[in-house]
Short mmCIF file of C-alpha atoms in Angstrom, two decimals:
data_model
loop_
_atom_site.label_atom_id
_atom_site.label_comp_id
_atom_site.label_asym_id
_atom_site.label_seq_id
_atom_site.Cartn_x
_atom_site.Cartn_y
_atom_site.Cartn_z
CA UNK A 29 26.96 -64.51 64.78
CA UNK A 30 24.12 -65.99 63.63
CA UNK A 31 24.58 -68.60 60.90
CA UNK A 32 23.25 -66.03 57.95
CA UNK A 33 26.20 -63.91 59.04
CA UNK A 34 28.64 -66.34 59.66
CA UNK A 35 27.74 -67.70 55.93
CA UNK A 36 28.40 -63.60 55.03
CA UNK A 37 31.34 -63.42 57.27
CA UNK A 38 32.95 -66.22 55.23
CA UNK A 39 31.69 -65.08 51.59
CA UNK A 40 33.25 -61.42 52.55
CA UNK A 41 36.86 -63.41 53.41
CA UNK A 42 36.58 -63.69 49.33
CA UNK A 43 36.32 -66.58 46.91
CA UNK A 44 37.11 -69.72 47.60
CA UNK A 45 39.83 -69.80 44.65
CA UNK A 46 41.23 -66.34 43.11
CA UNK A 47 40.87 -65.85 39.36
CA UNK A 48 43.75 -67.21 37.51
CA UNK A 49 45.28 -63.84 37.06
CA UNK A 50 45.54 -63.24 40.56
CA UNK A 51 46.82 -66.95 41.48
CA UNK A 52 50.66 -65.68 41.63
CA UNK A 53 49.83 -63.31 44.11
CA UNK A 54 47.47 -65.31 46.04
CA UNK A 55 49.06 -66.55 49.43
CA UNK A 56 49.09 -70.20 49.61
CA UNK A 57 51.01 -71.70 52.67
CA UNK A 58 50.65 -73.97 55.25
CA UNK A 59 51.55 -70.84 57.96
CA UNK A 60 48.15 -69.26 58.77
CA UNK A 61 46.55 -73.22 59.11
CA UNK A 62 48.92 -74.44 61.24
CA UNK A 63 48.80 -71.38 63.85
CA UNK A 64 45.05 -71.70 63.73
CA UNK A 65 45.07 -75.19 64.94
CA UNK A 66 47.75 -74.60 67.49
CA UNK A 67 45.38 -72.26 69.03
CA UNK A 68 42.82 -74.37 68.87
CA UNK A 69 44.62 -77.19 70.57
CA UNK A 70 45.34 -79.24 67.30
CA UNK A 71 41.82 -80.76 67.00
CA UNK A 72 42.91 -82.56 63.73
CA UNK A 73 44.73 -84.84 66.33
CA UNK A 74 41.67 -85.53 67.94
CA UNK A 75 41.40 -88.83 66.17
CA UNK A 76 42.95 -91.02 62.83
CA UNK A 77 42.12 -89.69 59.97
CA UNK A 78 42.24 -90.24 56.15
CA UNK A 79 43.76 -87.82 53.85
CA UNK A 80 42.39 -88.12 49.95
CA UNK A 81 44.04 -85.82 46.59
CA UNK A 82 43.37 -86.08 43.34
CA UNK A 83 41.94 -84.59 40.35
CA UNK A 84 39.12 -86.75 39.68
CA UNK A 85 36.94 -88.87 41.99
CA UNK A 86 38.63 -87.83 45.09
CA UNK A 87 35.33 -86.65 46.65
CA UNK A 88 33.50 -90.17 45.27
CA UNK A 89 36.34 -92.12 46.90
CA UNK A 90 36.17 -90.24 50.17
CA UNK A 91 32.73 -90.88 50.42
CA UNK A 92 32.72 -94.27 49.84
CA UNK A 93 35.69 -94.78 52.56
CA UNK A 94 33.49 -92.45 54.79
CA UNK A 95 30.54 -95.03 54.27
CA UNK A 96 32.25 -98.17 55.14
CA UNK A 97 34.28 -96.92 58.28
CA UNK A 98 30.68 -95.89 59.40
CA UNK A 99 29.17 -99.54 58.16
CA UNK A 100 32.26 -100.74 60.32
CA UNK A 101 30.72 -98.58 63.85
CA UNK A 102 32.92 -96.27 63.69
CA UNK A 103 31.87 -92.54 63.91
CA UNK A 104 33.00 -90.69 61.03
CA UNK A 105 33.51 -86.92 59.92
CA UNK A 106 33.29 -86.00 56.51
CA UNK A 107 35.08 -83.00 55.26
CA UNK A 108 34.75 -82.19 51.76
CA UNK A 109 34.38 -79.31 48.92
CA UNK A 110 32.83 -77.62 47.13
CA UNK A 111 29.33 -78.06 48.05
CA UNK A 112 26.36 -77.96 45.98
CA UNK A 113 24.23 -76.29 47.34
CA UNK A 114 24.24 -74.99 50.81
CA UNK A 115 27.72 -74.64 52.58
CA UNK A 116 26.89 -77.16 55.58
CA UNK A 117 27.40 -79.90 53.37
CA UNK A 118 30.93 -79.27 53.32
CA UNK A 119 31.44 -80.62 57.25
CA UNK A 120 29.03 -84.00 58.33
CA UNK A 121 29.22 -86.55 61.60
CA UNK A 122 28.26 -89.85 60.48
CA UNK A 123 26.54 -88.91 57.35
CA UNK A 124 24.77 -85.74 58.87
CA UNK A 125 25.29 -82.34 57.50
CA UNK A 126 26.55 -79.69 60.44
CA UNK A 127 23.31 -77.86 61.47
CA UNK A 128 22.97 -73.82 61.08
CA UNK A 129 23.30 -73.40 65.13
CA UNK A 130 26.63 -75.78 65.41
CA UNK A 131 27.86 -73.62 62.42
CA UNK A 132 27.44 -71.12 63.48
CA UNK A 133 28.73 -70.91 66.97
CA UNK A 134 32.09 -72.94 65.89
CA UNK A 135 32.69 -70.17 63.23
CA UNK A 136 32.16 -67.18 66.09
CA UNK A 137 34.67 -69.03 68.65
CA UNK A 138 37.21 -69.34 65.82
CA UNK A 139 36.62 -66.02 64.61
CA UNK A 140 37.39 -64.43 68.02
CA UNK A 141 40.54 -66.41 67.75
CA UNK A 142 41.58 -65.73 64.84
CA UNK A 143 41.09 -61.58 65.98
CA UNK A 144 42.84 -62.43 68.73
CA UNK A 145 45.69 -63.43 67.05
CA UNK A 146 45.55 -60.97 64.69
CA UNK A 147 45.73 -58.25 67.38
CA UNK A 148 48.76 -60.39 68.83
CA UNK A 149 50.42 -59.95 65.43
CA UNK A 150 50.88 -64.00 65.09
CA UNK A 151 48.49 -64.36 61.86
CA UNK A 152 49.90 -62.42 59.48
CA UNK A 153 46.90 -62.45 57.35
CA UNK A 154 43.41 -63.34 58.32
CA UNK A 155 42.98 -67.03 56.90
CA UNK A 156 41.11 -67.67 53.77
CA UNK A 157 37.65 -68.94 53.35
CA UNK A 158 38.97 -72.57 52.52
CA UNK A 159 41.19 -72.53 55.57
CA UNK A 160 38.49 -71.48 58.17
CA UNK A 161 35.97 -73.62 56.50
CA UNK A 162 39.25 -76.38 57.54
CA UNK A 163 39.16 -75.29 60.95
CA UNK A 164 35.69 -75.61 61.67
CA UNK A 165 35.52 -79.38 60.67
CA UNK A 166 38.77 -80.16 62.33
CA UNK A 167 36.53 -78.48 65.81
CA UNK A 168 33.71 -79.58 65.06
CA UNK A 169 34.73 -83.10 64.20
CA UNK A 170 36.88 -82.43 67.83
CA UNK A 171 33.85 -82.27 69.65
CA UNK A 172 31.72 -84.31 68.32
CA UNK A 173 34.06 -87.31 69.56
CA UNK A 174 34.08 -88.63 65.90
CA UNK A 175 36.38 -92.22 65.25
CA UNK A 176 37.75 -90.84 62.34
CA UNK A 177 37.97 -88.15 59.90
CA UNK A 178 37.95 -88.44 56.38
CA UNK A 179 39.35 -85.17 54.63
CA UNK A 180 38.91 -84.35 50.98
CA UNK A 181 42.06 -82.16 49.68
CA UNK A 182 40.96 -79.16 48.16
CA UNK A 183 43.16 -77.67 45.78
CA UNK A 184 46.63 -79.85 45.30
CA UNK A 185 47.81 -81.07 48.28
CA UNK A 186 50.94 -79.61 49.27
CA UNK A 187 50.02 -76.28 50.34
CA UNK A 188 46.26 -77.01 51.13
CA UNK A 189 45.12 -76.40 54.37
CA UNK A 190 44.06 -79.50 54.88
CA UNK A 191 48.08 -80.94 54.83
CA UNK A 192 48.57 -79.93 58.42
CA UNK A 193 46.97 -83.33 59.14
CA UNK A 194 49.02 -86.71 60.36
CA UNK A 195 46.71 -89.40 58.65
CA UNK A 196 46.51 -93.09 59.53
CA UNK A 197 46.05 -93.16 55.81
CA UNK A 198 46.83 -90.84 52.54
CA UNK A 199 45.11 -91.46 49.26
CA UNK A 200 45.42 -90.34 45.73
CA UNK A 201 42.77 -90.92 43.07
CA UNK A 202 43.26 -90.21 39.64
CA UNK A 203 45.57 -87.24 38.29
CA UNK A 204 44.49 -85.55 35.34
CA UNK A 205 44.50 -81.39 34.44
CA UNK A 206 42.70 -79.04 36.09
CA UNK A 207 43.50 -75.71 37.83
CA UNK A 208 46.98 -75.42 36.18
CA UNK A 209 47.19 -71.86 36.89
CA UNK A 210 47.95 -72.74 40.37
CA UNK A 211 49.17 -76.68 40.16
CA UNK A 212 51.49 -76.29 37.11
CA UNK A 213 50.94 -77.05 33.30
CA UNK A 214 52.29 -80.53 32.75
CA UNK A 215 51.16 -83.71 34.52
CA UNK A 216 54.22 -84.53 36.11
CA UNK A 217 53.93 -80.56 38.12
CA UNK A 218 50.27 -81.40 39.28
CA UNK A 219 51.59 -85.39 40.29
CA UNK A 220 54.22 -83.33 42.52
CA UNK A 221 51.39 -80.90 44.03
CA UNK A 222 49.19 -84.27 44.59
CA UNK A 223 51.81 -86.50 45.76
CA UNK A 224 52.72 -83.19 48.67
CA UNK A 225 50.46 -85.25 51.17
CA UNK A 226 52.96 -87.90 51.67
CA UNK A 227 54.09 -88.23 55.19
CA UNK A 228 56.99 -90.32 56.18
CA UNK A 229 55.48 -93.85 57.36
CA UNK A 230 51.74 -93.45 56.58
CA UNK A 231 50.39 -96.12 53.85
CA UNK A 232 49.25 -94.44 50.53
CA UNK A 233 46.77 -95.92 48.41
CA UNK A 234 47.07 -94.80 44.97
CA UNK A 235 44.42 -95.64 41.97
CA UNK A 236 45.04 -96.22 38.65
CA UNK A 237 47.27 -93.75 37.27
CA UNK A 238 49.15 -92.67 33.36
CA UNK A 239 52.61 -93.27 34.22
CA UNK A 240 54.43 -89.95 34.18
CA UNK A 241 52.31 -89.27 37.11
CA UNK A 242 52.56 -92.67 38.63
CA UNK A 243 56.52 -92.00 38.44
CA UNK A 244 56.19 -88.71 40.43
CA UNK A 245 53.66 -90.35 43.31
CA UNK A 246 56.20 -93.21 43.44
CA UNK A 247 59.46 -91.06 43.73
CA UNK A 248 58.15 -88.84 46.71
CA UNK A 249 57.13 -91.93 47.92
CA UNK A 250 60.47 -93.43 48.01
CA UNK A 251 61.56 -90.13 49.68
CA UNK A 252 59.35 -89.64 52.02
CA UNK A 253 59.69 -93.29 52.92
CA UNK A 254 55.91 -94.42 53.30
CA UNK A 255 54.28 -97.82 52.29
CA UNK A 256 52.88 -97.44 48.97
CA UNK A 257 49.15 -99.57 47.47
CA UNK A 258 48.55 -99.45 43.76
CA UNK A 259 45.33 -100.25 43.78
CA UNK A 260 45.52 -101.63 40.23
CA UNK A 261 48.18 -103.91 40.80
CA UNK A 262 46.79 -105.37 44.25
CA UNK A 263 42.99 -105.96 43.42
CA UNK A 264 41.94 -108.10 40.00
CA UNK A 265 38.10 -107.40 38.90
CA UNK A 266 37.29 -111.00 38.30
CA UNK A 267 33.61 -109.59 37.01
CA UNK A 268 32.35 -107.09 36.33
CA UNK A 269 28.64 -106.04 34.86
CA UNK A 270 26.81 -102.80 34.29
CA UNK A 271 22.72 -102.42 35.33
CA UNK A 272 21.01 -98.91 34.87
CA UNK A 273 24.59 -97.34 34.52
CA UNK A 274 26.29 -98.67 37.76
CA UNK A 275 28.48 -101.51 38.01
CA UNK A 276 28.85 -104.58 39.86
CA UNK A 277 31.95 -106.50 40.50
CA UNK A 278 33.57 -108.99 42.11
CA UNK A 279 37.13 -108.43 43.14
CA UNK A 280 39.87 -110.33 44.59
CA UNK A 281 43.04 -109.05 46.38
CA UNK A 282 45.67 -110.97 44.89
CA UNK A 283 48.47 -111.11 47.70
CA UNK A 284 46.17 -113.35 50.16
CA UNK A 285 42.87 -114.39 47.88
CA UNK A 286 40.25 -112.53 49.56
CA UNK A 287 37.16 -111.51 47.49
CA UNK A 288 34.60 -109.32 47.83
CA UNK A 289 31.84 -108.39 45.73
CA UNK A 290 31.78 -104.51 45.27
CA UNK A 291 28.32 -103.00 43.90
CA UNK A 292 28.16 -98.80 44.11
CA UNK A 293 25.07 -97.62 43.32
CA UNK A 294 26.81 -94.24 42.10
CA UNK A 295 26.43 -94.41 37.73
CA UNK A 296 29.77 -94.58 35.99
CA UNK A 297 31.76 -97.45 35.04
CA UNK A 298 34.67 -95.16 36.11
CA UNK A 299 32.94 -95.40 40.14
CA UNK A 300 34.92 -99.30 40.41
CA UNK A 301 38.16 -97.50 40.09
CA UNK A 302 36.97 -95.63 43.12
CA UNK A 303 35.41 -97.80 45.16
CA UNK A 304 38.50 -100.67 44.66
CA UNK A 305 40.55 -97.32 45.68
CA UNK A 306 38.21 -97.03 48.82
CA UNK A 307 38.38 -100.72 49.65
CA UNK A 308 42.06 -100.81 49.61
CA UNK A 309 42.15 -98.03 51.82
CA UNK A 310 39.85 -100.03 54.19
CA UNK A 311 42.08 -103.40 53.78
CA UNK A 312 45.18 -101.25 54.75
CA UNK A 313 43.90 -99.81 57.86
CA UNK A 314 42.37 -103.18 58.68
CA UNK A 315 46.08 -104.54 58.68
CA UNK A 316 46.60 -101.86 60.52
CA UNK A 317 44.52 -102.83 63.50
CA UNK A 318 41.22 -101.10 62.46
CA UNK A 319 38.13 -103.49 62.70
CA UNK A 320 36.33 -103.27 59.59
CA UNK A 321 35.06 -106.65 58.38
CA UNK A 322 33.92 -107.71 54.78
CA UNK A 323 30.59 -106.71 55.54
CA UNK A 324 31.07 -102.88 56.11
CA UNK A 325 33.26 -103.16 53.02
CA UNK A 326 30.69 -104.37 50.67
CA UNK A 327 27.53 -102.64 52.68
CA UNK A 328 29.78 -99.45 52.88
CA UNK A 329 30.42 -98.93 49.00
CA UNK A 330 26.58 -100.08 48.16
CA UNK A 331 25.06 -97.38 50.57
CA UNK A 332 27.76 -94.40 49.39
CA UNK A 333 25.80 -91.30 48.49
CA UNK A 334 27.80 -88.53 46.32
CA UNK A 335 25.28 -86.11 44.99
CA UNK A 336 25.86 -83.68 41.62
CA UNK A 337 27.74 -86.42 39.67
CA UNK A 338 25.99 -88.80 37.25
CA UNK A 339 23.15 -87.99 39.59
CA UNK A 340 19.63 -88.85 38.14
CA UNK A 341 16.81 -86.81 38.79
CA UNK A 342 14.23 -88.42 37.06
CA UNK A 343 13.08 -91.07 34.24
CA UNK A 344 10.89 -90.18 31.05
CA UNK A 345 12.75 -88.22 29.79
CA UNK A 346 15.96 -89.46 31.88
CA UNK A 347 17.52 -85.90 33.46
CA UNK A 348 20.96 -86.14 34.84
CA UNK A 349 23.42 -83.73 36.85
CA UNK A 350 27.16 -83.92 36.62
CA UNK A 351 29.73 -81.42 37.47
CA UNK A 352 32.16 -82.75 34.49
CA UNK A 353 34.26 -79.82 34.74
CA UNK A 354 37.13 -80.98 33.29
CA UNK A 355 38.79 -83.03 30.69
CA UNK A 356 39.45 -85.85 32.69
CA UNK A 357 35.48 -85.64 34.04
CA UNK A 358 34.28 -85.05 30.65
CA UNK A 359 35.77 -88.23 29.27
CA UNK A 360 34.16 -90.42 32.04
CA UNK A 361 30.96 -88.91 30.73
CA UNK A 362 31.42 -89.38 27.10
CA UNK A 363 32.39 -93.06 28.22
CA UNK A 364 29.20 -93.72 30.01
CA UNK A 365 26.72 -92.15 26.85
CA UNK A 366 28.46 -94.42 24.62
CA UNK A 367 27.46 -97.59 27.57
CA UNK A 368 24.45 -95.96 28.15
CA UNK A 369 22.91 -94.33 26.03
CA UNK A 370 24.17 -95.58 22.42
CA UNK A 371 21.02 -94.76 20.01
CA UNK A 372 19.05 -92.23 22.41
CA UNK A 373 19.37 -88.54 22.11
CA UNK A 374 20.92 -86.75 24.19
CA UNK A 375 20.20 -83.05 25.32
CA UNK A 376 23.03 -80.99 26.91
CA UNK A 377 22.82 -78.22 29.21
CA UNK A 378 26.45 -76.68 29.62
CA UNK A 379 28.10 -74.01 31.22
CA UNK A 380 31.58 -73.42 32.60
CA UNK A 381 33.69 -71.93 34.96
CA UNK A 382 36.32 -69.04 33.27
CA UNK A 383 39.47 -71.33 34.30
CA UNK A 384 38.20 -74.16 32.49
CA UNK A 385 39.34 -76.07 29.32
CA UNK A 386 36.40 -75.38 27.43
CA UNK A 387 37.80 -76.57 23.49
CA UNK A 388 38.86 -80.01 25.04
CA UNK A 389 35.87 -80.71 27.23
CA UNK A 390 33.32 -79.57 23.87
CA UNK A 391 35.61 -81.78 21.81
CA UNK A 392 34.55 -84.50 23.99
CA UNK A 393 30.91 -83.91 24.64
CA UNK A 394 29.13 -81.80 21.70
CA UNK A 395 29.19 -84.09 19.01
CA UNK A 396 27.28 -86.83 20.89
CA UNK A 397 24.19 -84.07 21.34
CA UNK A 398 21.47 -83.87 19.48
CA UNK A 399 21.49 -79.90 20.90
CA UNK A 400 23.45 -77.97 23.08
CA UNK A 401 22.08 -75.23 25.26
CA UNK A 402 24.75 -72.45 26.68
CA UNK A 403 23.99 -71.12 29.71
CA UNK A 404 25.99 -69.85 32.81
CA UNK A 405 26.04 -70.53 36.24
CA UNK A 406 25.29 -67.67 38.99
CA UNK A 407 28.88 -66.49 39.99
CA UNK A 408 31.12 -63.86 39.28
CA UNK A 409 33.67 -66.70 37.56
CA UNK A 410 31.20 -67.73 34.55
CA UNK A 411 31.91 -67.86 31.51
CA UNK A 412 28.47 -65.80 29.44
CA UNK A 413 26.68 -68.26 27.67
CA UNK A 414 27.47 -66.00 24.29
CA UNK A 415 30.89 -66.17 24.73
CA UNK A 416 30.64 -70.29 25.33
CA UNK A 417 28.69 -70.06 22.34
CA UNK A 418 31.43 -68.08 20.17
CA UNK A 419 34.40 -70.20 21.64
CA UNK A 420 32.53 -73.70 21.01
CA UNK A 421 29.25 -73.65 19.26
CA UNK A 422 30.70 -75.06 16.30
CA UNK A 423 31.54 -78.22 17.78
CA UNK A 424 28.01 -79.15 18.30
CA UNK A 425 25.46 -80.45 15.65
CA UNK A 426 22.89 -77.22 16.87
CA UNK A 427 23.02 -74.82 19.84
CA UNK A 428 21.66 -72.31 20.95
CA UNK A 429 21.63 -69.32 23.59
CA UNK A 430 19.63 -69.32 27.38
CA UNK A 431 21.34 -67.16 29.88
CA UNK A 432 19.38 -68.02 32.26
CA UNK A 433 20.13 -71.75 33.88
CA UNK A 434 16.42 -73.07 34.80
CA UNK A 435 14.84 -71.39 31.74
CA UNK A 436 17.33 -73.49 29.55
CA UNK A 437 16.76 -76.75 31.84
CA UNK A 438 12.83 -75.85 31.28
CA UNK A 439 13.21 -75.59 27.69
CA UNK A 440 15.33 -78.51 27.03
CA UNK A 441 12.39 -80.67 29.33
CA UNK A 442 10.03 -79.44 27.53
CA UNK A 443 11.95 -80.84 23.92
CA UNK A 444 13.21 -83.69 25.09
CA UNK A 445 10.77 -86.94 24.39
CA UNK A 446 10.55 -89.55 27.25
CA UNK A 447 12.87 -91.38 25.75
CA UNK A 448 15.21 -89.05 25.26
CA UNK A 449 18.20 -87.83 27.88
CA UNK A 450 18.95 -84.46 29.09
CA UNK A 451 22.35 -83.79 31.24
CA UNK A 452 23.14 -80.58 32.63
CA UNK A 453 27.00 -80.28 33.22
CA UNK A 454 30.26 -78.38 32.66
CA UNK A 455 30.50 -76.55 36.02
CA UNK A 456 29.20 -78.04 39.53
CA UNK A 457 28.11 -74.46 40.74
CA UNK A 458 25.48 -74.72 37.34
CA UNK A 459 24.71 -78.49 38.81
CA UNK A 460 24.23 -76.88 42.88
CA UNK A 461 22.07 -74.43 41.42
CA UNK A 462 19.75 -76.35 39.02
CA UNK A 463 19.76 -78.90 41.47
CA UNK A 464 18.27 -76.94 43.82
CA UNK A 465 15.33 -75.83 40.92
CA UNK A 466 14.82 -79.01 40.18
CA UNK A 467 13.61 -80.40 43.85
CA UNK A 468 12.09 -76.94 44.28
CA UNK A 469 9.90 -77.47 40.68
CA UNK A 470 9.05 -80.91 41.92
CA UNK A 471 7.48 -79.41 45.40
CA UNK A 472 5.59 -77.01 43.38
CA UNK A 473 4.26 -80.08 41.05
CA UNK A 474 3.35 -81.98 44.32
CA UNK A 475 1.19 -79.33 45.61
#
C-alpha cells in the first residue's frame, strides 16, 4: 500500500468511535490487541514506557512528559489521539511526526498479519481502526530504537488497546464526563474505567481530582497494590503569575524541598495542573533510576507543544482554537475569558460532535459572547448547525446560522475589531479543519 491507501484502508475499518447507539454492540476487549502484538513480537516491550488516562488534559500532560524525557536525551515516542489534522500526527520519534513512506509500509506488514491470522482463525474480528493505529506506534516506536514511549489512552482505560502495555509509569489527569455512553453515567463508573490502567507495582501519578473519583483511583489502587502520587498533595505552587494567558510558577516538592520553577508556554491557568502532573511523573521515574535532571524538567515543560487547544493563531483581532468539547474543557475556557479577556468581546465559533453535552457546555460559554456562530464540522457525527441553533441559541445574547466552517470563521474575522477575540471551539475535528484553513488563508495572503 501506498500511504493514500493505507490512510483508506484504515478509514474503511470504520470510525474511530461508533455512534452512541451502537456502543453496546461495539466490541471492546483487550483480545484482538493482545494477539496482534504477540505476533508482532510484543514491540510495546521494546522499551519503558508511560501510560496517561484521563478526561481532560491527558494529551497536554503527555506531551509535556514527552518533552522533558527528550530534554533529558532520551529518545522518545509519542503516541496520541485524535489528531488534528492529518493522521501521522498520531505516532512521532522525538518530536517528529511518522512520515507517509514509514506509514505506510508498517501498516502493509501489519496488515498481512493481521490476514494471516485471520485466515488462521486466531483474530476473531479484524481489529479496529484505534487498535491498528496502536500497533503501528508500538512497531514503529520498536524500530526506531526509541528510550521510551509515552502513550495517550484513548477511550477509558480498561479496555483500550493501549492497556496491553507494562509501564514504568501510569498517569491519570483529571476525570470529568465525557463519552458516557461507553464509560458509564456517574463519575465514580468513568473513575473505575480510568483507574483500569493500574498494574500491580507500577507508580501512578494522579492530578488533582473531585473526591468521588479520587476514592475510586485510590481503591483500585489499594487493590492492585501500586505506589500511588497525588500530585496535589506532593507539590505546593509557592507562585504563581499569569503573562499573555500562560502561567509561571514556582513549585516545591514538599517531602525533600526541591524547587523548580515551571513556565508552559501552552495558555490556560488550568496547563500548571498538568505540567506539576508531568513533573511528578518525571521525579518518580527519576527515583526510579531514570536520569532526568532539573534542567530537562523545567526546559522540558517550557518547550511542550500541544496544538488545537488555547492555540493562538493570530493578534488584532486575537483568533484562538480549542477543542473544548466537553463540560469539563468548557469550564477551563470560561475560566481563562474571565483572566483574559474580562471587558473585550468575544466572538464564538461553535460546533459539536452528536455525543456531546451541548446544554451544559452553552450554559458555560454563550453568555460571555458578544455572538455566536453555529456551524458544523465535516463528519458524519455533527451535529447541523440548525439543530445547534434550535437546542441552544437561546442561551446566547445573538446567533446566528453558517453551515459552512471557514465561511463562518471568515465572517466572524471580518466583524470582529482588532481588539476584539474570536475562538472557534466545541469539537476538535471543527478546530483540525479550520486549522488547516487558517495556515492555508495565510499562504494565500503571503503570496
Amino acid at each position: 500500500m501506498n500511504y493514500d491507501a493505507a490512510v483508506r484502508y484504515l478509514l474503511s475499518l470504520g470510525r474511530e468511535l461508533a455512534a452512541p447507539t451502537q456502543a453496546a454492540a461495539a466490541k471492546f476487549d483487550l483480545e484482538n490487541i493482545s494477539v496482534l502484538a504477540e505476533r508482532l513480537g510484543r514491540p510495546d516491550r521494546a522499551y519503558p514506557s508511560a501510560h496517561i488516562a484521563g478526561t481532560n488534559g491527558k494529551g497536554s500532560t503527555a506531551a509535556f512528559l514527552e518533552s522533558i524525557l527528550r530534554q533529558a536525551g532520551f529518545c522518545t515516542g509519542l503516541n496520541t489521539s485524535p489528531h488534528l489534522e492529518k493522521i501521522n500526527e498520531r505516532i512521532r520519534v522525538n518530536g517528529g511526526e511518522i512520515s507517509d513512506d514509514d506509514f505506510a509500509e508498517t501498516l502493509t506488514r501489519i496488515q498481512v498479519l493481521i490476514e494471516e491470522l485471520l485466515a488462521a482463525g486466531k483474530l476473531r474480528a479484524h481489529p479496529t481502526y484505534f487498535e491498528c493505529v496502536t500497533a503501528m506506534a508500538f512497531q514503529y516506536f520498536a524500530e526506531s530504537r526509541v528510550d521510551f514511549g509515552v502513550f495517550e489512552v484513548g477511550l477509558g482505560g480498561r479496555l483500550d488497546a493501549t492497556n496491553i502495555l507494562s509501564p514504568a509509569i501510569s498517569l491519570i489527569s483529571r476525570i470529568d464526563f465525557d463519552h458516557e455512553n461507553f464509560l458509564g453515567h456517574s463519575l465514580r463508573e468513568i473513575a473505575g474505567e480510568k483507574a483500569g490502567i493500574l498494574k500491580k507495582g507500577v507508580p501512578v501519578v494522579v492530578a488533582q481530582q473531585r473526591p468521588e473519583a479520587l476514592e475510586v483511583i485510590l481503591k483500585r489502587g489499594k487493590e492492585v497494590g501500586c505506589p500511588i502520587v497525588e500530585a496535589s498533595l506532593e507539590y505546593r505552587v509557592d507562585h504563581d503569575s499569569l503573562l499573555n494567558g500562560c502561567v509561571r510558577a514556582q513549585i516545591t516538592e514538599i517531602a525533600t524541598g526541591w524547587t523548580a520553577t515551571v513556565a508552559p508556554q501552552l495558555p490556560g491557568r488550568f496547563q500548571l495542573q498538568n505540567a506539576i502532573t508531568a513533573v511528578a511523573a518525571a521525579r518518580t521515574l527519576a527515583a526510579r533510576g531514570y536520569r532526568i535532571p532539573q534542567t530537562a524538567i523545567e526546559q522540558g515543560i517550557a518547550s511542550a507543544v500541544w496544538p488545537g487547544r488555547l492555540e493562538k493563531l493570530q493578534s488584532r483581532p486575537d483568533i484562538y482554537v480549542d477543542g473544548a468539547h466537553n463540560p469539563g474543557a468548557a469550564r477551563e475556557l470560561a475560566a481563562f475569558w474571565q483572566e483574559n479577556f474580562a471587558g473585550r468581546k468575544i466572538f464564538l465559533l461553535y460546533g459539536a460532535l452528536r455525543d456531546k453535552a451541548v446544554d451544559e457546555i452553552a450554559g458555560l460559554l454563550f453568555p460571555q459572547a458578544a455572538e455566536v456562530v453555529f456551524t458544523e464540522p465535516r463528519t458524519s457525527r455533527a451535529i447541523s448547525a440548525s439543530q445547534l441553533s434550535e437546542i441552544a441559541a437561546h442561551l446566547a445574547e445573538h446567533s446566528s446560522v453558517i453551515p459552512d466552517a471557514e465561511q463562518a470563521l471568515d465572517y466572524l474575522v471580518s466583524k470582529a475589531r482588532p481588539e476584539d477575540a474570536v475562538f472557534v471551539t466545541g469539537s476538535l475535528y471543527l478546530v483540525g479543519q479550520l486549522r488547516q484553513y487558517w495556515k492555508q488563508r495565510a499562504q494565500v495572503a503571503a503570496g
